[in-house]
Short mmCIF file of C-alpha atoms in Angstrom, two decimals:
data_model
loop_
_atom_site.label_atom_id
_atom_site.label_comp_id
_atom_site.label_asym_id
_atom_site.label_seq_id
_atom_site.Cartn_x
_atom_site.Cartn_y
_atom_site.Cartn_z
CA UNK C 1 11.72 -54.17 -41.77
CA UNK C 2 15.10 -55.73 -41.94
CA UNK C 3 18.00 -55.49 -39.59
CA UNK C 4 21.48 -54.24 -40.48
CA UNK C 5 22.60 -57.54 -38.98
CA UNK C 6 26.47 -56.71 -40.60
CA UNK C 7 26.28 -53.83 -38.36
CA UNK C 8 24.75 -55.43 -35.37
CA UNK C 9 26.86 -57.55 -32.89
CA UNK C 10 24.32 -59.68 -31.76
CA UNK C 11 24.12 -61.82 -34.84
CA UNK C 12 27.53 -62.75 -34.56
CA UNK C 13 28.43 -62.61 -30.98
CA UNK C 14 25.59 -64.89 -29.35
CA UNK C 15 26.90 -68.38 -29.34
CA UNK C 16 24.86 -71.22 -30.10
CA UNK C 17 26.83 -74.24 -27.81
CA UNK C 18 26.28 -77.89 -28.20
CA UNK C 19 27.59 -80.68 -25.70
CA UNK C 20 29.16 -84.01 -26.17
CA UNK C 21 26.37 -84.16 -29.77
CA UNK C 22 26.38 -87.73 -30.63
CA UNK C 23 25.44 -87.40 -34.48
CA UNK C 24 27.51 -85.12 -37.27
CA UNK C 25 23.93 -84.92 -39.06
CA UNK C 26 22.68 -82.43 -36.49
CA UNK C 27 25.53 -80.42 -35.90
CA UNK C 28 24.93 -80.13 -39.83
CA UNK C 29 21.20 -79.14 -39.40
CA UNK C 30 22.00 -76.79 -36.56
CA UNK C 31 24.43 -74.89 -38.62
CA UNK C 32 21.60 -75.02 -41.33
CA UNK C 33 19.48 -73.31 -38.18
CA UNK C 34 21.78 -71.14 -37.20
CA UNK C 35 22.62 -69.43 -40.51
CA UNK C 36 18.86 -69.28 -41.56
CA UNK C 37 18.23 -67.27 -38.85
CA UNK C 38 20.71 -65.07 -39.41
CA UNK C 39 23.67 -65.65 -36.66
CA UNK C 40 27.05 -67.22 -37.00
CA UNK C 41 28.32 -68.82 -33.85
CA UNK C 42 28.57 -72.19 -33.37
CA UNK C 43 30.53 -74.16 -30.25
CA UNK C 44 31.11 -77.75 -29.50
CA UNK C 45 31.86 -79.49 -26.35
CA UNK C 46 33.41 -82.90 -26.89
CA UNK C 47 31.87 -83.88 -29.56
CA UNK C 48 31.33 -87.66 -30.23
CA UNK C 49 33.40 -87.41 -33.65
CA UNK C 50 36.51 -85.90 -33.78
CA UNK C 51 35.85 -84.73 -37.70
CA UNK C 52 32.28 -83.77 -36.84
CA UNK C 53 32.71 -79.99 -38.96
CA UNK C 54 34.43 -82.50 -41.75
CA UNK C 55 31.70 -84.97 -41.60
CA UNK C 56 29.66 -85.76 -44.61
CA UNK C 57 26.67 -85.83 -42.71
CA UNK C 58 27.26 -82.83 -41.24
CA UNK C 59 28.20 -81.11 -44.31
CA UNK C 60 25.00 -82.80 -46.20
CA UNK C 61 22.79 -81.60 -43.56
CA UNK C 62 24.36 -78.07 -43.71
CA UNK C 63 22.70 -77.85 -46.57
CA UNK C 64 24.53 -74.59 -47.94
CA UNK C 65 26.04 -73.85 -43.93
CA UNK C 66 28.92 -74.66 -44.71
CA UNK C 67 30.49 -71.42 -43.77
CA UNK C 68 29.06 -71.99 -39.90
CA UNK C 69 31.06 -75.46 -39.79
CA UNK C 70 34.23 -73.98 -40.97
CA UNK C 71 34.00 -71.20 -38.28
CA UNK C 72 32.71 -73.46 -35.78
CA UNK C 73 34.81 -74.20 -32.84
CA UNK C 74 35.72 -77.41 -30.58
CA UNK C 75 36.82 -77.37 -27.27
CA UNK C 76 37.13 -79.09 -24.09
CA UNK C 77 35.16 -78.22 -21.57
CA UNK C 78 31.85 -76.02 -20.65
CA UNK C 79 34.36 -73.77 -19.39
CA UNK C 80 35.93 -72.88 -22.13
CA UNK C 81 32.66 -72.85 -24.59
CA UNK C 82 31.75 -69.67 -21.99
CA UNK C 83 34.64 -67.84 -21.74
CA UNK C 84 34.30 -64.12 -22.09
CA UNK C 85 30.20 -64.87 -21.86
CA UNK C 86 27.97 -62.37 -19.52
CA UNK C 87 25.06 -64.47 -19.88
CA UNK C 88 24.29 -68.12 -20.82
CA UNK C 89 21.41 -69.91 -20.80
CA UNK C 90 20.94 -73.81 -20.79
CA UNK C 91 17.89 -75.36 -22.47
CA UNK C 92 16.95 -78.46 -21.22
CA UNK C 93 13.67 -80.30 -21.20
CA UNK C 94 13.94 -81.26 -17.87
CA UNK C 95 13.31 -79.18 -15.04
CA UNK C 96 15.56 -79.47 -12.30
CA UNK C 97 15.16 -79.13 -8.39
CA UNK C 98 18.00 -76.07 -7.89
CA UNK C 99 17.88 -74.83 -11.76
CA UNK C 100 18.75 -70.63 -12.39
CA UNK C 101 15.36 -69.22 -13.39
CA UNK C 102 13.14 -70.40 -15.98
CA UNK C 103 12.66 -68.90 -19.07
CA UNK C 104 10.71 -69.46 -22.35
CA UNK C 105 12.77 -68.87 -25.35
CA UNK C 106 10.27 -65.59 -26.05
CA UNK C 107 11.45 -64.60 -22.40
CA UNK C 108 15.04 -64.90 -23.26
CA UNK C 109 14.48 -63.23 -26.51
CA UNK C 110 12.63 -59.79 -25.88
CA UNK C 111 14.29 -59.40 -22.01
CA UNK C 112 18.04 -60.60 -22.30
CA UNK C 113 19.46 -60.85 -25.67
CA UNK C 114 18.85 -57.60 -26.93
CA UNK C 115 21.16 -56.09 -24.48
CA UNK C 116 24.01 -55.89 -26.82
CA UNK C 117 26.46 -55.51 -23.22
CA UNK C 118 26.00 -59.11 -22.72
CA UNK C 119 27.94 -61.56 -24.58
CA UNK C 120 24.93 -64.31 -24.61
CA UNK C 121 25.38 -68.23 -25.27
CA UNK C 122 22.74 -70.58 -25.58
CA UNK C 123 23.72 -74.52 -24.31
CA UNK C 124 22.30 -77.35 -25.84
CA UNK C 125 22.45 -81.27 -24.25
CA UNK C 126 23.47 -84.27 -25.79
CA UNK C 127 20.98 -85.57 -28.35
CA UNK C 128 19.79 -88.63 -25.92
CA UNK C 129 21.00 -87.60 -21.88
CA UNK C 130 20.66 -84.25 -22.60
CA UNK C 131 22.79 -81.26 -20.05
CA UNK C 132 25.34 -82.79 -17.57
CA UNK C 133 24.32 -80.66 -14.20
CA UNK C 134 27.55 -78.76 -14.64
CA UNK C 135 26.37 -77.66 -17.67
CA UNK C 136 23.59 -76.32 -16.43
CA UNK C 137 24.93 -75.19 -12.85
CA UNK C 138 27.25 -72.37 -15.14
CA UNK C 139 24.29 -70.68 -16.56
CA UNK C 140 22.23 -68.00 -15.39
CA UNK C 141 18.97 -69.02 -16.50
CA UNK C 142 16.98 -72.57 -17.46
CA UNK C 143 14.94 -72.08 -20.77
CA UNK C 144 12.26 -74.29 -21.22
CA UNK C 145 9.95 -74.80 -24.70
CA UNK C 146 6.65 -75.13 -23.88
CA UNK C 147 6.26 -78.43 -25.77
CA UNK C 148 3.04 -81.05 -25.65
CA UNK C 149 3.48 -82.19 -22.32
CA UNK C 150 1.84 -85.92 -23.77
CA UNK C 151 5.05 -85.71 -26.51
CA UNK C 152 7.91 -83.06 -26.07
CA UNK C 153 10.46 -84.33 -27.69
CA UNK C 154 12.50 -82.03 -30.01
CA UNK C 155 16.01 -82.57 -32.12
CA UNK C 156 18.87 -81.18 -31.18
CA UNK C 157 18.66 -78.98 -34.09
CA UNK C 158 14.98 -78.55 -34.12
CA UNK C 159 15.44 -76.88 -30.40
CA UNK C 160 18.38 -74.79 -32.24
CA UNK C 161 15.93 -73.84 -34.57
CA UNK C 162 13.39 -72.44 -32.35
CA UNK C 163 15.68 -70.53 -30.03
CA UNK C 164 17.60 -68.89 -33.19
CA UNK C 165 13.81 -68.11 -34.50
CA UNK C 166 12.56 -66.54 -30.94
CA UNK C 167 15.95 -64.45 -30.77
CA UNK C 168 15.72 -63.44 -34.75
CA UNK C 169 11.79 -61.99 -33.95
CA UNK C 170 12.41 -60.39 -30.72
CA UNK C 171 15.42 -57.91 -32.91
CA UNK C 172 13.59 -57.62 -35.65
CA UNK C 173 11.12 -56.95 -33.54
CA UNK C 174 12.18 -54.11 -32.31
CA UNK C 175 15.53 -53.03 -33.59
CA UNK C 176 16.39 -50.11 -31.36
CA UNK C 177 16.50 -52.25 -28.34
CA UNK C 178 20.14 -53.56 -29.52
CA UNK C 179 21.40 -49.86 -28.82
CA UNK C 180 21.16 -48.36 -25.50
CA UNK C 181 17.54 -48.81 -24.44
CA UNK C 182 17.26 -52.24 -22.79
CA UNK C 183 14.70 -53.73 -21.56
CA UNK C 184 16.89 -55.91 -19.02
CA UNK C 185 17.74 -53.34 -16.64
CA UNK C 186 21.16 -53.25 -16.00
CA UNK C 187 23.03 -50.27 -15.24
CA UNK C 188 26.65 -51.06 -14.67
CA UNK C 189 28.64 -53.88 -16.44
CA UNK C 190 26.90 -57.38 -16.29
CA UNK C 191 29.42 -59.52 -14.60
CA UNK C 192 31.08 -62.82 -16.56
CA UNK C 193 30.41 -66.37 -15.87
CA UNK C 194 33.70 -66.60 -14.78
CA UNK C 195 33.42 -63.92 -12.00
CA UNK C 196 30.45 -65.11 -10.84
CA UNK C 197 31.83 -68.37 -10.50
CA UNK C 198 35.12 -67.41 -8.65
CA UNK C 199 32.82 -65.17 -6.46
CA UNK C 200 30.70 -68.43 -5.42
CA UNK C 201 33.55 -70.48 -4.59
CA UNK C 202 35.36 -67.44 -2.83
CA UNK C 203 31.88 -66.76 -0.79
CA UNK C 204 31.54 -70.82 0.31
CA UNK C 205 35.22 -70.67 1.94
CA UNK C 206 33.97 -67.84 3.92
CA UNK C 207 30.92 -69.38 5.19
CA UNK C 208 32.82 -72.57 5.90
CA UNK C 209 35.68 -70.44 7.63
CA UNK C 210 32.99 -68.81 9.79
CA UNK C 211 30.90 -72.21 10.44
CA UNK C 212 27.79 -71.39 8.80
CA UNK C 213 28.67 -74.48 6.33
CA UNK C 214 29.46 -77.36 6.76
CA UNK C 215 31.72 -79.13 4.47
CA UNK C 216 31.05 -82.33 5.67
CA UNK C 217 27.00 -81.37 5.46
CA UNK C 218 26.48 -78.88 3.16
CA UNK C 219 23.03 -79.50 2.65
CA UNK C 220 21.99 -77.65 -0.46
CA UNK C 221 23.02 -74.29 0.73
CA UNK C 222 25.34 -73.33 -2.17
CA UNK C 223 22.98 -74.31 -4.91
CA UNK C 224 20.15 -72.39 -3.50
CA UNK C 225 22.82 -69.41 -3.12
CA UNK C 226 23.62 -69.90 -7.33
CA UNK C 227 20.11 -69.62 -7.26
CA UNK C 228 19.51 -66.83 -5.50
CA UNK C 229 22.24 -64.79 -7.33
CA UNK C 230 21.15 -66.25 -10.82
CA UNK C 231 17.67 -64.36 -10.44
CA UNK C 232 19.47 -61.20 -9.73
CA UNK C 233 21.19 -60.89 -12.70
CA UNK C 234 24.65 -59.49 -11.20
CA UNK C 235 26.80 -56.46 -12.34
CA UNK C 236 30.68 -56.37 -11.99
CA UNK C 237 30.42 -54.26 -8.89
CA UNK C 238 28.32 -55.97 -7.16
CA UNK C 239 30.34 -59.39 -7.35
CA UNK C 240 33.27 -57.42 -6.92
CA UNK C 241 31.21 -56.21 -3.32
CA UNK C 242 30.19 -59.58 -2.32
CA UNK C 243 33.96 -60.52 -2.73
CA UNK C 244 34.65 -57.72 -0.82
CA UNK C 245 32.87 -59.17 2.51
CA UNK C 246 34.45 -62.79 1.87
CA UNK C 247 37.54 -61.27 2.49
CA UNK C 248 36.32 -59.01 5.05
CA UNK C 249 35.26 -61.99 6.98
CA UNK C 250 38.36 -64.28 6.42
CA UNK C 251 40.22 -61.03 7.71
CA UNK C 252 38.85 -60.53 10.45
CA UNK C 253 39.14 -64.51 11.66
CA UNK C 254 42.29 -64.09 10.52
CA UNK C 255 42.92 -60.71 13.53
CA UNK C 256 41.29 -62.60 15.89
CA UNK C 257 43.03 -65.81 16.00
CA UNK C 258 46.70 -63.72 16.05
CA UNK C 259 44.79 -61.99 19.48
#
């Protein structure tokens, strides 16, 4: 069975996203990754070399990718690499304290990507210090390969390789899933990073306006609330409510100081 992938979105609108990669030859071999498995995308964050897509490593380690280099695009900051996204997952070896949900790259595969609604990115670390906590903090879920716990370390492009391999399967798979029927559940429109991230910020001046925190001891109140919020994967309506009572509440301290 093969997939129409020039008439499926998927393969060209998830977004494979590398940060601050130290060496041009696996930018090369993750292109090489990317295109074997069928998708196009590719994103860098501050790359170490300025001429990384130029590189002759990069171009040698293409291997025939070519095509994914020239398209590739550099920008700034994680920001920017996730603009317009509805869903992005970091993958990280490391497990961290606060982290969005955990997933294993089948888990991301057959339950989020093949909602064609969500414009997906997957964010890869540095080659040796892996994700900067910011990096991680703007995705909705954590995905963890099950490696040898005794040895688990992968390339950069060797991690690209199984996450573009899990995500190829689960459509192939089963190829009606990228139309209508979903297996993610969501009904209305799956809200941005961006919104979700204004909404956060919007919802901690409200608490802090009301006193229940404290800006001077915030504990770890907000990242348990990214938490909280990551696991319930959150439609435009909803954020839109939640923004709703901020302003409620900075309205109504608002009345009553003027009385």
């Amino acid at each position: 069975m093969n997939l129409p992938e020039t008439d499926t979105s998927i393969f060209h609108s998830l977004r494979f996203v590398l940060v601050e990669t130290s060496h041009p030859g696996n930018v090369g071999a993750a292109a090489r990754a990317i295109k074997t498995m069928g998708f196009h995308r590719l994103v860098l964050v501050r790359p170490r070399f300025d001429n990384v897509l130029t590189h002759e490593e990069a171009i040698a380690f293409a291997s025939g990718a070519q095509d994914i280099l020239e398209n590739a695009e550099i920008v700034d900051n994680i920001e920017k690499a996730l603009d317009g996204c509805r869903f992005a997952a970091a993958v990280s070896a490391r497990l961290r304290e606060f982290s969005p949900p955990v997933l294993t790259p089948r888990k991301f595969a057959e339950t989020v990507l093949p909602d064609v609604r969500i414009n997906c990115a997957l964010v890869f670390g540095n080659e040796r210090y892996g994700l900067p906590n910011d990096a991680v903090e703007s995705c909705q879920a954590l995905i963890h390969i099950p490696a040898n716990p005794v040895y688990s370390s992968l390339n950069l492009a060797q991690a690209v390789q199984v996450l573009a391999y899990e995500s190829r399967i689960a459509l192939l798979r089963n190829d009606t899933s990228v139309t209508e029927n979903s297996p993610v559940g969501f009904h209305g429109q799956p809200a941005s990073v961006e919104q979700i991230h204004g909404m956060l910020t919007h919802l901690e001046e409200a608490l802090t306006a009301i006193g229940f925190l404290n800006p001077d001891n915030p504990k770890k109140l907000m990242p348990r609330l990214k938490r909280l919020f990551s696991r319930s994967g959150l439609e435009t309506e909803e954020v839109n409510i939640l923004r709703g009572i901020a302003r409620q509440i900075e309205k109504r301290l608002t009345t009553g100081q003027r009385e």
